């Protein structure tokens, strides 16, 4: 259908023993973009990756590569390579032979193999490590070997299954830059799986936020951060204040016992909504000169900012990131711009009318 | 004083070692230098190098090799299949269960099965092949030996396969390898330690078998094990029996050294 789409999922469901881990998912991915599948463990993100790699087949629905259905094509016949979470390097082979594995399987000439492996190792800054044993390599180096082993095959799509989760924080940040840079240089599609929202925001062109086997939201990092479509996304992507409210009219919303000007419209009059305000959008002010007054309950110094937690007179919890300090027990005011308010359609939640434990409506 | 007492728990082991390992070995080697009248001699070792004994040795190695190969060819796929089944523990138990039955009993059972009027011949007749002489043949000897030794081959290979991370197989497939190439280039090389352990566990005892050779092969197959037994119990030439045993032990040590210490795997 779409000539641009390299991968297309058409109503794909994957069940294990009757339980759907991926529930009727449809999406398209373009050539040369950096996609991230983001979600908590068990959300189905790794399942999508394994479906694309061909390790598992969908229970229902069809997966297309370049418009051709690929459901039953085995992994060794796909133009896709994977960087595994535990790297899955072959311990009986040295660095050179690990990288050369895919080329040797294709029976490539020895001279070409040498040339390509050399290039791939240079790409990941591992020149001179050819004859090292895998056991002698550090975590970060193994990571690079795994990447070299995948890209040497010149795949159209590179799948990365939480490849940074085993690295320490400093190395992880470094590798984030490197991976992003690598994707730009190679110009191929990267599909990156992670549960780390900061990683997703920093690296991706597009993010799929997944939860309970469904895509909650698809968009650029900025869209996902600024315009979360529901409570789950708002909560999962960064820290946020989420309050229940009511849309009075276009550009006017009521929450925390007051009415506020906002920039959202298109809701039914008096429609129940969820309101998101990011902690960094809240500004400390004198109580008499502010929109919300809270009593400071706790204070944490986070380096770049103070994390202030307090309660307003209606008992709503507020999280504030501020460079200014406050004292525990002090009463402070909060100010925010209408643009800082983000209004989402409310979901039925526990405690709401017509809701029970199993998420079914009615009694 | 303190220091001496700290290692008290080593005493039983040390005593065991001296009484049942070192002393018998010394006696064995000592005995191998005595002739039938108790005189010092090197004749036993000269005799071992005569064609009769060399041939016997060659036979022993040949049969042990056959038994090991057959066990490996049956044992590896079995172990592989075992790692894939749902009820691993149950199948494993079924595999181990025959090991709890006395060896002699199992061998006698085969005497019945392979006998002229046994089940095996009844089956051969039923499918139109006709009754055959099964007992006292090379085939029955290898068959029964393989039956006895198979668990010793399967278990180490099974353990090696179980330890193999499944992601390595995914990785090989992902890199374009077919199922067979994955097996040849990843699974088999990485389970080689299990294969070696299994082969050692089968080959070494197979080298000195005597009961099966006597009962199943009817002494038609004369191995070093049979020769040792004959010298000690029949001809009473302990010196010669001891010599063969020493030679056999040296051979085993060489095999263990050659196969076991091969830890350095090449790059390809």
Coordinates of C-alpha atoms in Angstrom, one line a residue:
Chain A
X1 CA 0.0 0.0 0.0
X2 CA 2.4 2.6 1.2
X3 CA 5.7 2.4 -0.8
X4 CA 7.6 4.1 2.1
X5 CA 6.7 1.6 4.8
X6 CA 9.4 -0.9 5.4
X7 CA 7.5 -2.8 8.1
X8 CA 3.8 -2.9 8.6
X9 CA 1.8 -4.7 11.3
X10 CA -1.8 -5.3 10.3
X11 CA -4.0 -6.2 13.3
X12 CA -1.3 -8.4 14.8
X13 CA -2.2 -10.4 17.9
X14 CA 0.2 -12.7 19.8
X15 CA -1.2 -15.1 22.4
X16 CA 0.6 -17.4 24.7
X17 CA -1.7 -20.1 26.2
X18 CA -4.7 -18.0 25.4
X19 CA -3.3 -14.8 27.0
X20 CA -2.7 -12.0 24.5
X21 CA 0.6 -10.3 25.1
X22 CA 0.1 -8.3 22.0
X23 CA -3.5 -7.3 21.3
X24 CA -4.6 -6.3 17.8
X25 CA -1.7 -4.0 17.0
X26 CA -1.4 -2.1 13.7
X27 CA 1.4 0.3 12.7
X28 CA 3.9 1.2 10.0
X29 CA 7.6 2.0 10.1
X30 CA 9.5 4.0 7.6
X31 CA 13.0 3.5 6.2
X32 CA 15.8 5.3 7.9
X33 CA 14.1 6.3 11.1
X34 CA 14.9 5.6 14.8
X35 CA 11.9 4.1 16.4
X36 CA 11.6 3.2 20.1
X37 CA 9.2 0.8 21.6
X38 CA 8.7 2.0 25.2
X39 CA 6.8 0.5 28.0
X40 CA 7.0 -1.3 31.3
X41 CA 8.0 -5.0 31.4
X42 CA 5.3 -7.3 30.0
X43 CA 3.9 -4.5 27.8
X44 CA 4.6 -6.5 24.6
X45 CA 7.5 -4.5 23.3
X46 CA 10.0 -7.4 23.1
X47 CA 7.2 -9.5 21.5
X48 CA 7.0 -7.0 18.7
X49 CA 10.8 -7.2 18.2
X50 CA 10.7 -11.0 18.2
X51 CA 7.9 -11.0 15.7
X52 CA 9.9 -8.7 13.4
X53 CA 13.0 -10.8 13.8
X54 CA 11.0 -13.9 13.0
X55 CA 11.6 -15.9 16.3
X56 CA 7.9 -16.1 16.8
X57 CA 4.9 -16.0 14.5
X58 CA 1.7 -13.9 15.2
X59 CA -1.4 -15.7 16.4
X60 CA -3.5 -13.5 14.2
X61 CA -2.9 -10.7 11.7
X62 CA -0.1 -10.2 9.2
X63 CA 3.4 -8.6 9.2
X64 CA 4.5 -7.0 6.0
X65 CA 8.1 -6.2 4.9
X66 CA 8.0 -3.9 1.8
X67 CA 4.4 -4.9 1.3
X68 CA 5.1 -8.6 1.3
X69 CA 3.6 -10.8 4.1
X70 CA 6.4 -12.3 6.2
X71 CA 4.6 -14.3 8.8
X72 CA 6.1 -17.6 8.0
X73 CA 9.5 -16.5 6.8
X74 CA 12.2 -17.9 9.1
X75 CA 14.6 -15.5 10.8
X76 CA 17.6 -16.5 8.7
X77 CA 15.7 -15.4 5.6
X78 CA 14.9 -11.8 6.8
X79 CA 16.8 -8.6 6.0
X80 CA 16.8 -7.9 9.7
X81 CA 19.5 -8.2 12.4
X82 CA 19.2 -8.1 16.2
X83 CA 21.4 -6.8 19.0
X84 CA 20.4 -8.9 21.9
X85 CA 19.8 -7.8 25.5
X86 CA 22.6 -10.1 26.8
X87 CA 24.5 -9.6 23.5
X88 CA 24.4 -13.3 22.7
X89 CA 28.0 -13.3 21.5
X90 CA 29.4 -16.7 20.7
X91 CA 31.8 -17.6 23.5
X92 CA 33.8 -20.1 21.4
X93 CA 34.7 -17.6 18.8
X94 CA 36.9 -14.5 19.0
X95 CA 35.8 -11.0 18.2
X96 CA 36.7 -11.3 14.5
X97 CA 34.9 -14.6 14.1
X98 CA 31.8 -13.3 16.0
X99 CA 31.5 -10.4 13.6
X100 CA 32.3 -12.6 10.6
X101 CA 29.6 -15.2 11.5
X102 CA 26.9 -13.9 9.2
X103 CA 29.3 -13.4 6.3
X104 CA 30.7 -16.9 6.6
X105 CA 27.2 -18.3 6.7
X106 CA 26.6 -16.5 3.4
X107 CA 29.9 -18.2 2.1
X108 CA 31.5 -14.8 1.3
X109 CA 35.1 -14.8 0.0
X110 CA 37.8 -14.7 2.7
X111 CA 39.2 -11.4 1.4
X112 CA 35.8 -9.7 1.5
X113 CA 35.1 -11.1 4.9
X114 CA 38.3 -9.5 6.2
X115 CA 37.5 -6.3 4.6
X116 CA 33.9 -6.0 5.9
X117 CA 34.7 -7.2 9.4
X118 CA 37.5 -4.6 9.6
X119 CA 35.1 -1.9 8.5
X120 CA 32.5 -2.9 10.9
X121 CA 34.9 -3.0 13.8
X122 CA 36.2 0.5 12.8
X123 CA 32.6 1.7 12.8
X124 CA 32.3 0.8 16.5
X125 CA 35.8 1.8 17.4
X126 CA 37.1 -1.6 18.1
X127 CA 40.0 -1.8 15.7
X128 CA 42.8 -4.0 16.9
X129 CA 40.5 -6.2 19.0
X130 CA 40.1 -8.8 16.3
X131 CA 41.8 -11.7 18.1
X132 CA 40.5 -11.0 21.6
X133 CA 38.3 -13.6 23.2
X134 CA 34.8 -12.5 24.2
X135 CA 35.5 -13.2 27.8
X136 CA 38.3 -10.7 27.8
X137 CA 36.0 -7.8 26.7
X138 CA 34.2 -5.4 29.0
X139 CA 30.5 -4.9 29.0
X140 CA 30.7 -1.8 26.8
X141 CA 33.1 -3.5 24.4
X142 CA 30.8 -6.6 24.1
X143 CA 28.0 -4.2 23.3
X144 CA 30.0 -2.9 20.4
X145 CA 30.9 -6.3 19.1
X146 CA 27.2 -7.2 19.1
X147 CA 26.4 -4.1 17.1
X148 CA 29.3 -4.7 14.7
X149 CA 28.1 -8.4 14.2
X150 CA 24.7 -7.1 13.3
X151 CA 25.5 -4.2 11.0
X152 CA 28.2 -6.1 9.1
X153 CA 25.3 -7.9 7.3
X154 CA 24.0 -4.6 6.1
X155 CA 20.4 -5.1 7.3
X156 CA 17.6 -2.9 6.3
X157 CA 16.3 -2.9 9.9
X158 CA 18.4 -3.2 13.1
X159 CA 16.5 -4.4 16.1
X160 CA 17.9 -3.5 19.5
X161 CA 16.5 -5.3 22.6
X162 CA 17.3 -3.2 25.6
X163 CA 20.9 -3.2 24.6
X164 CA 22.0 -0.6 27.2
X165 CA 20.3 -2.1 30.3
X166 CA 23.4 -4.0 31.4
X167 CA 25.7 -0.9 31.3
X168 CA 26.4 1.5 34.1
X169 CA 24.9 5.0 33.9
X170 CA 27.9 6.8 32.5
X171 CA 28.5 4.2 29.8
X172 CA 24.8 4.1 29.0
X173 CA 24.7 7.9 28.3
X174 CA 27.8 7.5 26.1
X175 CA 26.3 4.7 24.2
X176 CA 23.0 6.6 23.7
X177 CA 24.9 9.3 21.8
X178 CA 26.9 6.6 19.9
X179 CA 23.8 4.7 18.8
X180 CA 22.0 7.8 17.6
X181 CA 25.1 8.8 15.7
X182 CA 25.5 5.3 14.3
X183 CA 21.9 5.3 13.0
X184 CA 22.4 8.6 11.3
X185 CA 25.6 7.4 9.6
X186 CA 24.1 4.1 8.5
X187 CA 20.8 5.6 7.4
X188 CA 18.9 2.3 8.2
X189 CA 15.8 1.8 10.4
X190 CA 16.6 1.2 14.1
X191 CA 13.9 -0.3 16.3
X192 CA 15.0 0.2 19.9
X193 CA 13.3 -1.5 22.8
X194 CA 13.5 0.1 26.3
X195 CA 11.7 0.7 29.5
X196 CA 13.7 3.8 30.2
X197 CA 11.7 6.8 29.2
X198 CA 14.7 9.2 29.3
X199 CA 16.6 7.0 26.9
X200 CA 13.5 6.9 24.6
X201 CA 13.1 10.7 24.6
X202 CA 16.8 11.3 24.0
X203 CA 17.3 8.9 21.1
X204 CA 14.2 8.4 19.0
X205 CA 12.6 10.0 16.0
X206 CA 9.3 8.3 17.0
X207 CA 8.2 6.6 20.1
X208 CA 5.5 3.9 20.5
X209 CA 4.3 3.8 24.1
X210 CA 3.0 0.3 24.9
X211 CA 1.0 -0.9 27.8
X212 CA -0.8 -4.2 28.2
X213 CA -0.2 -5.3 24.7
X214 CA -1.6 -2.2 23.1
X215 CA -0.1 0.9 21.6
X216 CA -1.1 3.7 23.9
X217 CA 0.5 6.5 21.9
X218 CA 2.7 7.0 18.8
X219 CA 4.5 10.3 18.2
X220 CA 7.7 12.2 18.3
X221 CA 9.4 12.5 21.8
X222 CA 8.1 16.0 22.1
X223 CA 4.6 15.1 21.2
X224 CA 4.6 12.2 23.7
X225 CA 6.1 14.4 26.4
X226 CA 4.0 17.5 25.9
X227 CA 0.7 15.9 24.8
X228 CA 0.3 12.6 26.5
X229 CA -3.0 11.1 25.4
X230 CA -3.9 9.4 28.7
X231 CA -3.0 9.0 32.3
X232 CA -0.7 6.0 31.7
X233 CA 1.4 7.8 29.1
X234 CA 1.6 11.0 31.2
X235 CA 2.6 9.0 34.3
X236 CA 5.1 6.8 32.4
X237 CA 6.8 9.5 30.5
X238 CA 8.5 11.7 33.1
X239 CA 7.1 12.8 36.4
X240 CA 3.8 14.6 36.3
X241 CA 1.0 16.0 38.4
X242 CA -2.2 14.3 37.2
X243 CA -5.5 15.7 38.5
X244 CA -9.1 14.9 37.8
X245 CA -11.1 17.8 36.6
X246 CA -13.9 19.0 34.4
X247 CA -13.9 20.9 31.2
X248 CA -16.3 23.9 31.7
X249 CA -16.0 25.2 28.1
X250 CA -13.4 25.6 25.4
X251 CA -10.2 27.1 27.0
X252 CA -11.6 26.9 30.5
X253 CA -11.0 23.9 32.8
X254 CA -11.8 23.3 36.5
X255 CA -9.6 21.2 38.8
X256 CA -8.2 21.5 42.4
X257 CA -11.4 23.4 43.3
X258 CA -10.7 26.3 40.9
X259 CA -11.2 27.3 37.3
X260 CA -8.2 28.0 35.0
X261 CA -7.6 29.3 31.6
X262 CA -6.1 26.7 29.3
X263 CA -5.3 26.2 25.6
X264 CA -7.4 23.0 25.0
X265 CA -10.7 22.8 23.3
X266 CA -13.1 20.4 21.6
X267 CA -14.5 18.8 24.7
X268 CA -18.2 18.4 25.6
X269 CA -19.4 20.9 28.2
X270 CA -18.7 19.6 31.7
X271 CA -16.9 16.6 30.3
X272 CA -14.7 14.9 33.0
X273 CA -11.0 15.2 32.1
X274 CA -7.6 14.4 33.5
X275 CA -5.2 17.4 33.8
X276 CA -1.4 17.0 33.5
X277 CA 1.0 19.6 34.7
X278 CA 4.7 18.8 34.5
X279 CA 6.6 19.5 37.8
X280 CA 9.2 21.8 36.0
X281 CA 6.3 24.0 34.7
X282 CA 5.4 25.0 38.2
X283 CA 7.0 28.1 39.6
X284 CA 7.3 29.0 43.3
X285 CA 5.6 32.3 44.2
X286 CA 4.3 34.1 47.2
X287 CA 1.0 32.5 48.4
X288 CA -1.1 35.7 47.8
X289 CA 0.3 36.0 44.3
X290 CA -0.3 32.5 43.0
X291 CA -2.9 30.0 41.6
X292 CA -2.4 27.1 43.9
X293 CA -1.3 27.2 47.6
X294 CA 0.4 24.1 49.0
X295 CA 2.0 23.1 52.3
X296 CA 5.4 21.6 51.7
X297 CA 5.5 18.0 52.9
X298 CA 9.0 16.8 51.8
X299 CA 12.0 18.2 50.0
X300 CA 14.8 16.4 48.1
X301 CA 17.9 18.0 46.6
X302 CA 18.4 16.4 43.1
X303 CA 21.4 18.3 41.9
X304 CA 20.0 20.5 39.1
X305 CA 16.8 21.2 41.1
X306 CA 14.9 20.7 44.4
X307 CA 12.1 18.2 44.2
X308 CA 9.3 19.6 46.4
X309 CA 6.3 17.6 47.4
X310 CA 3.2 19.1 49.0
X311 CA -0.5 19.1 49.4
X312 CA -3.1 21.8 48.5
X313 CA -6.2 22.5 50.7
X314 CA -8.2 19.8 48.8
X315 CA -5.6 17.2 49.5
X316 CA -4.2 16.9 46.0
X317 CA -0.5 16.0 45.9
X318 CA 1.8 18.4 43.9
X319 CA 5.3 17.7 42.7
X320 CA 7.4 20.7 41.9
X321 CA 10.9 20.9 40.4
X322 CA 12.4 24.2 41.3
X323 CA 15.8 25.7 41.6
X324 CA 14.5 27.7 44.6
X325 CA 14.5 26.1 48.0
X326 CA 11.5 25.7 50.3
X327 CA 11.2 24.6 53.9
X328 CA 9.3 21.5 55.0
X329 CA 6.0 22.7 56.7
X330 CA 6.1 26.1 54.9
X331 CA 3.1 27.3 52.9
X332 CA 4.1 28.3 49.4
X333 CA 2.3 29.4 46.2
X334 CA 2.5 27.9 42.8
X335 CA 2.2 29.7 39.5
X336 CA 1.8 28.2 36.0
X337 CA 1.0 29.4 32.5
X338 CA -2.1 28.3 30.6
X339 CA 0.2 26.4 28.2
X340 CA 1.5 24.3 31.1
X341 CA -2.0 22.8 31.5
X342 CA -2.6 19.7 29.4
X343 CA -6.1 18.3 29.3
X344 CA -6.8 14.7 28.4
X345 CA -10.0 12.8 28.1
X346 CA -10.6 11.0 31.4
X347 CA -10.4 7.2 31.5
X348 CA -12.6 5.1 33.7
X349 CA -10.6 4.4 36.8
X350 CA -10.9 2.4 40.0
X351 CA -13.3 4.1 42.3
X352 CA -15.2 5.8 39.5
X353 CA -18.8 4.9 38.9
X354 CA -19.5 1.7 37.0
X355 CA -16.0 0.3 37.5
X356 CA -15.0 -2.9 39.3
X357 CA -11.7 -4.7 39.9
X358 CA -11.7 -6.5 36.6
X359 CA -12.0 -3.4 34.5
X360 CA -15.5 -4.4 33.5
X361 CA -18.4 -2.0 33.5
X362 CA -21.7 -2.8 35.3
X363 CA -22.2 -4.9 38.3
Chain B
X1 CA 48.8 -28.3 67.8
X2 CA 46.1 -25.9 66.8
X3 CA 47.1 -26.0 63.3
X4 CA 47.2 -29.8 63.1
X5 CA 43.7 -30.0 64.5
X6 CA 42.3 -27.5 62.0
X7 CA 42.7 -30.0 59.2
X8 CA 41.2 -33.0 61.1
X9 CA 38.3 -33.3 58.6
X10 CA 40.9 -34.3 56.0
X11 CA 41.9 -37.5 57.9
X12 CA 39.1 -39.8 56.6
X13 CA 39.9 -38.7 53.0
X14 CA 43.6 -39.1 53.4
X15 CA 43.2 -42.5 55.0
X16 CA 40.9 -43.6 52.2
X17 CA 43.4 -42.3 49.6
X18 CA 46.3 -44.2 51.1
X19 CA 44.5 -47.4 51.8
X20 CA 42.4 -47.8 48.7
X21 CA 44.0 -45.7 46.0
X22 CA 47.8 -45.4 46.5
X23 CA 48.5 -48.8 48.2
X24 CA 46.6 -50.9 45.6
X25 CA 48.3 -49.0 42.8
X26 CA 51.7 -49.6 44.3
X27 CA 50.9 -53.3 44.8
X28 CA 49.6 -53.5 41.2
X29 CA 52.8 -52.0 39.8
X30 CA 54.9 -54.2 42.1
X31 CA 53.0 -57.3 41.1
X32 CA 53.5 -56.5 37.4
X33 CA 57.2 -57.0 37.8
X34 CA 56.9 -60.5 39.3
X35 CA 56.7 -63.7 37.3
X36 CA 54.4 -66.6 38.2
X37 CA 56.9 -67.9 40.7
X38 CA 57.3 -64.6 42.5
X39 CA 60.7 -63.7 40.9
X40 CA 61.7 -60.2 39.6
X41 CA 61.3 -60.0 35.9
X42 CA 60.5 -57.7 32.9
X43 CA 59.0 -60.6 31.0
X44 CA 55.4 -59.5 31.6
X45 CA 56.0 -56.3 29.8
X46 CA 57.8 -58.0 27.0
X47 CA 54.8 -60.4 26.6
X48 CA 52.4 -57.5 26.5
X49 CA 54.2 -56.3 23.4
X50 CA 53.8 -59.6 21.6
X51 CA 51.3 -59.9 18.7
X52 CA 48.7 -61.8 20.8
X53 CA 48.4 -59.1 23.3
X54 CA 48.7 -56.2 20.9
X55 CA 45.9 -57.7 18.8
X56 CA 43.8 -58.1 22.0
X57 CA 44.6 -54.4 22.8
X58 CA 43.6 -53.4 19.3
X59 CA 40.3 -55.3 19.6
X60 CA 39.6 -53.7 23.0
X61 CA 40.1 -50.2 21.6
X62 CA 38.1 -51.0 18.5
X63 CA 35.1 -52.3 20.4
X64 CA 35.3 -49.4 22.9
X65 CA 35.4 -47.0 20.0
X66 CA 32.4 -48.7 18.4
X67 CA 30.5 -48.6 21.6
X68 CA 31.4 -44.9 22.3
X69 CA 30.5 -43.9 18.7
X70 CA 27.2 -45.7 18.8
X71 CA 26.4 -44.2 22.2
X72 CA 27.2 -40.8 20.9
X73 CA 25.1 -41.1 17.8
X74 CA 22.1 -42.2 19.8
X75 CA 22.9 -40.2 22.9
X76 CA 23.3 -36.7 21.4
X77 CA 20.0 -36.6 19.6
X78 CA 18.3 -38.1 22.7
X79 CA 19.9 -35.4 24.9
X80 CA 18.8 -32.7 22.5
X81 CA 15.3 -34.0 22.4
X82 CA 15.2 -34.2 26.2
X83 CA 16.0 -30.5 26.5
X84 CA 13.0 -29.7 24.3
X85 CA 10.4 -31.8 26.0
X86 CA 7.8 -30.6 28.4
X87 CA 8.4 -33.1 31.1
X88 CA 12.2 -33.1 31.3
X89 CA 12.4 -34.5 34.8
X90 CA 10.2 -37.4 34.0
X91 CA 12.0 -38.4 30.9
X92 CA 15.3 -38.0 32.6
X93 CA 14.2 -40.3 35.4
X94 CA 13.1 -42.9 32.9
X95 CA 16.5 -42.7 31.3
X96 CA 18.3 -43.1 34.7
X97 CA 15.9 -45.7 36.0
X98 CA 17.7 -48.7 34.3
X99 CA 20.9 -47.6 36.0
X100 CA 19.4 -48.6 39.3
X101 CA 18.9 -52.2 38.2
X102 CA 21.8 -54.5 38.8
X103 CA 24.1 -54.8 35.8
X104 CA 24.2 -58.6 35.9
X105 CA 20.4 -58.8 35.9
X106 CA 20.2 -56.6 32.8
X107 CA 22.8 -58.8 31.0
X108 CA 20.9 -61.9 31.9
X109 CA 17.7 -60.3 30.6
X110 CA 19.4 -59.9 27.3
X111 CA 20.4 -63.5 27.3
X112 CA 16.7 -64.3 27.3
X113 CA 15.8 -61.7 24.8
X114 CA 18.5 -62.6 22.3
X115 CA 18.3 -66.3 22.8
X116 CA 17.3 -68.7 20.0
X117 CA 13.7 -68.7 21.3
X118 CA 13.8 -65.1 22.6
X119 CA 11.6 -62.1 21.8
X120 CA 14.1 -60.7 19.3
X121 CA 14.1 -63.8 17.2
X122 CA 10.3 -64.1 17.4
X123 CA 10.1 -60.6 16.0
X124 CA 12.5 -61.3 13.2
X125 CA 10.5 -64.4 12.3
X126 CA 7.3 -62.4 12.4
X127 CA 8.6 -59.8 9.9
X128 CA 9.9 -62.6 7.7
X129 CA 13.6 -62.2 8.2
X130 CA 13.8 -65.5 10.0
X131 CA 15.5 -66.5 13.2
X132 CA 19.2 -65.7 13.6
X133 CA 22.1 -66.4 15.8
X134 CA 22.0 -63.2 17.9
X135 CA 23.8 -64.2 21.1
X136 CA 27.6 -64.5 21.0
X137 CA 28.0 -62.1 18.1
X138 CA 29.9 -58.8 17.8
X139 CA 26.6 -57.1 17.2
X140 CA 24.9 -58.3 20.4
X141 CA 28.0 -57.4 22.4
X142 CA 28.0 -53.8 21.1
X143 CA 24.3 -53.5 21.4
X144 CA 24.1 -54.5 25.0
X145 CA 27.1 -52.4 25.9
X146 CA 25.6 -49.4 24.3
X147 CA 22.4 -50.1 26.2
X148 CA 24.3 -50.1 29.4
X149 CA 26.4 -47.0 28.7
X150 CA 23.9 -44.7 27.1
X151 CA 22.8 -42.8 30.2
X152 CA 26.5 -42.0 30.9
X153 CA 26.6 -40.4 27.4
X154 CA 23.3 -38.6 27.6
X155 CA 23.6 -37.0 31.0
X156 CA 26.7 -34.8 30.4
X157 CA 25.5 -33.8 26.9
X158 CA 22.1 -33.0 28.3
X159 CA 23.7 -30.8 31.0
X160 CA 25.8 -29.0 28.4
X161 CA 22.8 -28.4 26.2
X162 CA 20.8 -27.1 29.2
X163 CA 23.5 -24.6 30.0
X164 CA 23.5 -23.2 26.4
X165 CA 21.8 -19.8 26.4
X166 CA 18.8 -20.0 24.0
X167 CA 19.7 -16.5 22.8
X168 CA 22.8 -17.9 21.1
X169 CA 20.6 -20.0 18.9
X170 CA 18.4 -17.0 18.1
X171 CA 21.5 -15.0 17.3
X172 CA 22.8 -17.6 14.9
X173 CA 19.4 -17.8 13.1
X174 CA 19.2 -14.0 13.1
X175 CA 22.6 -13.9 11.4
X176 CA 21.3 -16.1 8.6
X177 CA 22.3 -19.6 9.7
X178 CA 19.9 -22.4 8.9
X179 CA 19.0 -24.9 11.6
X180 CA 21.7 -27.3 10.5
X181 CA 24.4 -24.6 10.3
X182 CA 23.3 -23.3 13.7
X183 CA 23.8 -26.8 15.1
X184 CA 27.2 -27.3 13.4
X185 CA 28.7 -23.9 14.2
X186 CA 27.2 -23.0 17.5
X187 CA 25.3 -25.7 19.4
X188 CA 27.8 -28.6 18.8
X189 CA 31.0 -26.6 19.5
X190 CA 29.5 -25.2 22.6
X191 CA 28.4 -28.6 23.9
X192 CA 31.7 -30.2 23.1
X193 CA 32.7 -30.3 26.8
X194 CA 29.6 -32.5 27.4
X195 CA 30.5 -34.7 24.5
X196 CA 34.0 -35.2 25.7
X197 CA 32.8 -36.0 29.2
X198 CA 30.3 -38.4 27.9
X199 CA 32.8 -40.1 25.6
X200 CA 35.3 -40.5 28.5
X201 CA 32.5 -41.9 30.7
X202 CA 31.8 -44.5 28.1
X203 CA 35.1 -45.3 26.4
X204 CA 37.1 -45.9 29.6
X205 CA 34.9 -48.5 31.2
X206 CA 34.1 -50.0 27.8
X207 CA 37.9 -50.6 27.4
X208 CA 37.9 -53.1 30.3
X209 CA 34.6 -54.7 30.0
X210 CA 34.6 -58.4 30.9
X211 CA 31.2 -59.6 32.1
X212 CA 29.4 -58.6 29.0
X213 CA 32.1 -60.1 26.8
X214 CA 31.8 -63.4 28.7
X215 CA 28.0 -63.6 28.9
X216 CA 26.7 -61.9 25.7
X217 CA 29.7 -62.4 23.4
X218 CA 30.5 -65.8 24.8
X219 CA 34.2 -65.0 25.0
X220 CA 34.2 -64.8 21.2
X221 CA 35.3 -61.2 21.8
X222 CA 38.4 -61.2 23.9
X223 CA 39.2 -57.8 25.3
X224 CA 41.8 -56.7 27.8
X225 CA 39.2 -56.9 30.5
X226 CA 38.6 -60.5 29.8
X227 CA 42.4 -61.2 29.7
X228 CA 42.9 -59.6 33.1
X229 CA 40.1 -61.7 34.6
X230 CA 41.5 -64.9 33.0
X231 CA 45.0 -64.2 34.4
X232 CA 43.8 -63.5 37.9
X233 CA 41.2 -66.2 38.2
X234 CA 42.1 -68.9 35.8
X235 CA 45.8 -69.1 35.0
X236 CA 46.7 -67.5 38.4
X237 CA 49.4 -65.5 36.6
X238 CA 48.9 -62.3 38.7
X239 CA 52.0 -60.7 37.3
X240 CA 50.6 -60.8 33.8
X241 CA 47.2 -59.6 34.8
X242 CA 48.7 -56.8 36.7
X243 CA 50.8 -55.8 33.8
X244 CA 47.8 -55.6 31.5
X245 CA 46.0 -53.5 34.1
X246 CA 48.9 -51.1 34.3
X247 CA 49.1 -50.8 30.5
X248 CA 45.4 -50.2 30.4
X249 CA 45.6 -47.5 33.1
X250 CA 48.4 -45.7 31.2
X251 CA 46.3 -45.8 28.0
X252 CA 43.3 -44.3 29.9
X253 CA 45.5 -41.6 31.4
X254 CA 46.7 -40.7 27.9
X255 CA 43.2 -40.6 26.6
X256 CA 42.0 -38.4 29.4
X257 CA 44.9 -36.1 29.0
X258 CA 44.4 -35.8 25.2
X259 CA 40.6 -35.3 25.3
X260 CA 40.2 -33.6 28.6
X261 CA 42.8 -30.8 28.5
X262 CA 41.8 -29.7 25.1
X263 CA 40.3 -26.5 26.6
X264 CA 42.0 -24.2 24.1
X265 CA 39.5 -23.9 21.3
X266 CA 40.8 -22.6 18.0
X267 CA 39.4 -19.5 16.4
X268 CA 37.5 -21.5 13.8

